[in-house]
């Protein structure tokens, strides 16, 4: 159907924009009989090759979000104190004039790097994430490394394999052993679960490794519960057993790996007993896991990002990537390591054409890490940020050490603009709030990270109120600033075509989805060639030595963890995982009926740790460390092991002020490389309130 044809149809197809591996296809039924088209219904698109007609519980109710009474529909200016949430409606012209005046003033006095954009993948579509970069390149702002989710996995894997490319998770249907290592598939990647069940029906065994007994662990054939942040020790012991028992693929190792002898010597001391003491998993279970991994083929390891949230997060993935090489798993269809597949879908995207780094000219921008926002806004020793623009992100809820961010964002000399659909915890602190469209109000393309189908999203309705898409916002800002470079004003179709130079964009729009190139035999490394310096899988890495890291996979305990000096005062480790099938990160927890406003966060604790502190089930407890103190009801459960507590994450402070947010407590130390952050290396103490 032509673009015009689709636009007048009653059913408009689109694709989910959420930062979720599944990128589901949807159909929106639109009533065009009145003066303004109204979306009546949203359903999964049965023709979408991956999601096959199913959405998740939150997006099934997406229209509640679109038509919520709480939507921001007009530009707003702060009238009360910062954080009070008092705003008055203003016109777009007033908002843009004020922003441009403030920005020019900041640039004149402190230079362009005193302005900082802050965004992540709240809408992970191409234009929504990429087009704004053109504006920031032109302005020369301080830039934020978007490393809070995923890049550390890639940075780890790359040191072993020379690439961040891994197995298409849909290939798991061919596997006979599936190890879900630090990923909560049933919750976070639900449309992969049917593939896993299909493999199980064909005889596959499903093993889950997670410090928390998740819904995915409940569904596994075997659940292993290591202490968080200790899996590297467990992996070294698995290697020990594989080598000791002759379960490695010697020929493949000889042909396609570097440093096996050094590795063998190194793991010789990592007996299952030694690892058991570190990770809290019985030595017999480590033996059993290694034997399964060394004898069952094809064997696939599936991981996402949960385990990167530790100080040794990059080493976790560097070490994990060694395992398939030891057993020659890459030879088999359905064997190897599956992680984000964004590098495959991203291979058809020309990032430079989308983001136009040439607009920077000779300037080198200042880069800062998004996880250190609290420090960036409060540290007076470095250049001060005086202008902050937030979109696609809710840092007051999602970024670690969030009380420090709150302190920073309260600064009188900081001018904050937030482009949002709702008055989030972050938007409450804005000087100007600008209304953002939802995915059914703007055309865009999504390059997924959980499957290979590039997906087209049609705008189904006109923007609600005066909302604008991210690309339209930055066209307006460019004009208000007086910029004249034509690229800043490209319309959406021009920018999409530039970003997808080798894709038949008309066909993608007509069909709605298009599969990106991937090896036809399903084996990304069937030839055993890897793009490292040696062309092989590197058990021993000179490149890591150059980065000041150990050459061989090495377990280093985190600075904030059990056994560290801080553990004398704060003996419990806190995890703050995704938990809710009606939230997507911090989104939806403000909407009635999604279980957010109504319920509130809680503390999960084992009976032993609770009894030691005189805490009973349901009782409010105080969870505290040097960063914050929060009060939440306790749930006594065997889902967490002794020494570990969990506060599921995603709720807003605004609805649960005593609880603050889980991230009030979390650690903002960075991973050893890769620029990730150690949310899960957080120590706390808990007391009865
Ligand atoms: N319903 C729902 N779905 C979502 C999201 C959501 O908020 N809600 N968020 C989306 C986003 S942004 C992402 S990135 C993906 C993430 O998808 P996942 O990576 O699957 O999700 P996480 O919950 O971050 O982490 C997975 C698991 O890692 C475990 N983990 C943490 N540390 C360790 C460790 O040291 N060792 C081991 N073995 N396991 C560890 C955690 O306990 C957790 O259960 O999910 C996406 N899907
Ligand atoms: N404690 C703890 N913290 C975590 C995690 C964890 O597991 N535990 N997970 C981390 C991970 S994996 C991630 S990815 C991050 C996610 O952090 P965020 O990217 O901040 O996640 P979201 O809650 O999805 O926030 C996106 C915001 O973007 C807005 N939005 C959606 N679409 C658009 C649009 O088109 N335009 C504009 N302007 N705004 C839009 C939404 O309304 C929402 O408020 O959180 C991280 N933080
Ligand atoms: S949030 Fe994920 S599972 Fe839900 S509709 Fe979007 S892509 Fe699908
Ligand atoms: Mo994420």
CSV table of C-alpha atoms in Angstrom, one decimal, residues 95-246:
chain,number,residue,atom,x,y,z
A,95,UNK,CA,9.3,28.6,25.1
A,96,UNK,CA,11.7,28.5,22.1
A,97,UNK,CA,12.5,32.2,22.5
A,98,UNK,CA,13.3,31.7,26.2
A,99,UNK,CA,15.4,28.6,25.6
A,100,UNK,CA,17.4,30.3,22.7
A,101,UNK,CA,18.1,33.4,24.8
A,102,UNK,CA,19.3,31.3,27.8
A,103,UNK,CA,21.4,29.1,25.6
A,104,UNK,CA,23.0,32.0,23.8
A,105,UNK,CA,23.7,33.7,27.1
A,106,UNK,CA,25.3,30.5,28.5
A,107,UNK,CA,27.4,30.0,25.3
A,108,UNK,CA,28.6,33.6,25.4
A,109,UNK,CA,29.7,33.4,29.0
A,110,UNK,CA,30.8,29.8,29.5
A,111,UNK,CA,31.1,28.3,26.0
A,112,UNK,CA,28.9,25.6,24.3
A,113,UNK,CA,30.2,22.9,26.6
A,114,UNK,CA,28.3,24.4,29.5
A,115,UNK,CA,25.2,23.0,27.8
A,116,UNK,CA,24.6,19.2,28.1
A,117,UNK,CA,22.0,17.0,26.3
A,118,UNK,CA,20.9,14.0,28.4
A,119,UNK,CA,19.0,11.2,26.7
A,120,UNK,CA,18.8,7.4,26.4
A,121,UNK,CA,16.6,5.0,24.5
A,122,UNK,CA,13.2,6.0,25.9
A,123,UNK,CA,12.2,6.0,22.3
A,124,UNK,CA,14.8,3.9,20.5
A,125,UNK,CA,13.6,4.6,17.0
A,126,UNK,CA,16.2,5.9,14.5
A,127,UNK,CA,15.0,9.5,14.3
A,128,UNK,CA,14.0,9.8,17.9
A,129,UNK,CA,17.5,8.8,19.1
A,130,UNK,CA,19.7,9.9,16.2
A,131,UNK,CA,18.3,13.1,14.6
A,132,UNK,CA,18.8,15.3,17.7
A,133,UNK,CA,22.5,14.6,17.5
A,134,UNK,CA,22.7,16.9,14.5
A,135,UNK,CA,21.7,19.8,16.7
A,136,UNK,CA,24.1,19.0,19.4
A,137,UNK,CA,27.0,18.6,16.9
A,138,UNK,CA,26.2,22.0,15.5
A,139,UNK,CA,26.0,23.6,19.0
A,140,UNK,CA,29.2,21.8,20.2
A,141,UNK,CA,27.7,20.8,23.6
A,142,UNK,CA,29.2,18.5,26.2
A,143,UNK,CA,28.2,15.0,25.2
A,144,UNK,CA,26.9,12.1,27.3
A,145,UNK,CA,28.1,8.6,26.7
A,146,UNK,CA,24.9,6.5,26.7
A,147,UNK,CA,26.6,3.6,28.4
A,148,UNK,CA,24.1,2.7,31.1
A,149,UNK,CA,22.7,-0.3,29.2
A,150,UNK,CA,24.6,-2.6,26.8
A,151,UNK,CA,27.9,-1.1,25.7
A,152,UNK,CA,29.8,-2.8,28.5
A,153,UNK,CA,28.5,-6.2,27.3
A,154,UNK,CA,29.8,-5.4,23.9
A,155,UNK,CA,33.1,-4.0,25.3
A,156,UNK,CA,33.7,-7.3,27.2
A,157,UNK,CA,32.8,-9.6,24.4
A,158,UNK,CA,34.9,-7.6,21.9
A,159,UNK,CA,38.1,-8.2,23.9
A,160,UNK,CA,37.6,-11.9,23.4
A,161,UNK,CA,36.1,-12.1,19.9
A,162,UNK,CA,37.2,-8.9,18.3
A,163,UNK,CA,33.6,-8.0,17.6
A,164,UNK,CA,30.4,-7.3,19.4
A,165,UNK,CA,28.4,-9.4,16.9
A,166,UNK,CA,26.9,-12.6,18.4
A,167,UNK,CA,24.3,-15.2,17.6
A,168,UNK,CA,20.7,-14.3,16.5
A,169,UNK,CA,18.7,-15.5,19.6
A,170,UNK,CA,16.1,-16.9,17.3
A,171,UNK,CA,18.7,-19.6,16.4
A,172,UNK,CA,18.2,-21.0,19.9
A,173,UNK,CA,15.4,-23.1,18.4
A,174,UNK,CA,18.3,-25.4,17.2
A,175,UNK,CA,20.0,-25.7,20.6
A,176,UNK,CA,20.0,-28.7,22.9
A,177,UNK,CA,21.4,-26.8,25.8
A,178,UNK,CA,20.3,-23.2,26.6
A,179,UNK,CA,22.0,-21.4,29.4
A,180,UNK,CA,20.2,-18.2,30.3
A,181,UNK,CA,23.0,-16.4,32.1
A,182,UNK,CA,22.0,-13.2,33.9
A,183,UNK,CA,18.9,-12.6,31.8
A,184,UNK,CA,15.2,-12.7,32.9
A,185,UNK,CA,13.8,-13.8,29.5
A,186,UNK,CA,10.2,-14.4,30.6
A,187,UNK,CA,9.9,-10.9,31.9
A,188,UNK,CA,12.3,-8.8,29.8
A,189,UNK,CA,12.3,-10.6,26.4
A,190,UNK,CA,9.0,-12.4,26.5
A,191,UNK,CA,8.7,-13.0,22.8
A,192,UNK,CA,11.9,-15.2,22.8
A,193,UNK,CA,10.3,-17.6,25.3
A,194,UNK,CA,8.3,-19.5,22.6
A,195,UNK,CA,11.5,-20.2,20.8
A,196,UNK,CA,13.0,-21.5,24.0
A,197,UNK,CA,9.9,-23.7,24.6
A,198,UNK,CA,10.2,-25.0,21.0
A,199,UNK,CA,13.8,-26.0,21.7
A,200,UNK,CA,12.7,-27.7,24.9
A,201,UNK,CA,10.0,-29.6,23.1
A,202,UNK,CA,12.8,-30.8,20.8
A,203,UNK,CA,14.9,-32.0,23.8
A,204,UNK,CA,16.8,-28.9,24.9
A,205,UNK,CA,17.6,-28.4,28.6
A,206,UNK,CA,17.2,-24.9,30.0
A,207,UNK,CA,19.5,-23.7,32.7
A,208,UNK,CA,19.2,-20.3,34.4
A,209,UNK,CA,22.0,-18.6,36.4
A,210,UNK,CA,20.8,-15.6,38.4
A,211,UNK,CA,21.3,-14.4,42.0
A,212,UNK,CA,17.6,-13.9,42.2
A,213,UNK,CA,15.0,-16.7,41.7
A,214,UNK,CA,13.2,-14.9,38.9
A,215,UNK,CA,10.1,-16.0,36.9
A,216,UNK,CA,12.5,-17.3,34.3
A,217,UNK,CA,14.3,-19.3,37.0
A,218,UNK,CA,11.0,-20.8,38.0
A,219,UNK,CA,10.5,-22.0,34.4
A,220,UNK,CA,14.0,-23.5,34.0
A,221,UNK,CA,14.9,-27.2,34.1
A,222,UNK,CA,17.8,-26.2,36.5
A,223,UNK,CA,18.4,-23.0,38.4
A,224,UNK,CA,21.8,-22.0,39.7
A,225,UNK,CA,21.9,-19.1,42.2
A,226,UNK,CA,25.4,-17.6,42.4
A,227,UNK,CA,26.2,-14.6,44.6
A,228,UNK,CA,25.9,-11.5,42.4
A,229,UNK,CA,29.1,-10.3,40.8
A,230,UNK,CA,30.9,-13.6,41.3
A,231,UNK,CA,30.1,-15.5,38.1
A,232,UNK,CA,33.6,-15.0,36.7
A,233,UNK,CA,35.0,-17.3,39.4
A,234,UNK,CA,32.3,-19.8,38.5
A,235,UNK,CA,33.2,-19.6,34.8
A,236,UNK,CA,36.9,-20.1,35.6
A,237,UNK,CA,36.0,-23.3,37.5
A,238,UNK,CA,33.8,-24.4,34.5
A,239,UNK,CA,36.9,-23.9,32.3
A,240,UNK,CA,39.0,-25.9,34.9
A,241,UNK,CA,36.6,-28.9,34.7
A,242,UNK,CA,36.3,-28.7,30.9
A,243,UNK,CA,40.1,-28.8,30.5
A,244,UNK,CA,40.7,-31.3,33.3
A,245,UNK,CA,38.2,-33.7,31.9
A,246,UNK,CA,39.2,-33.4,28.3
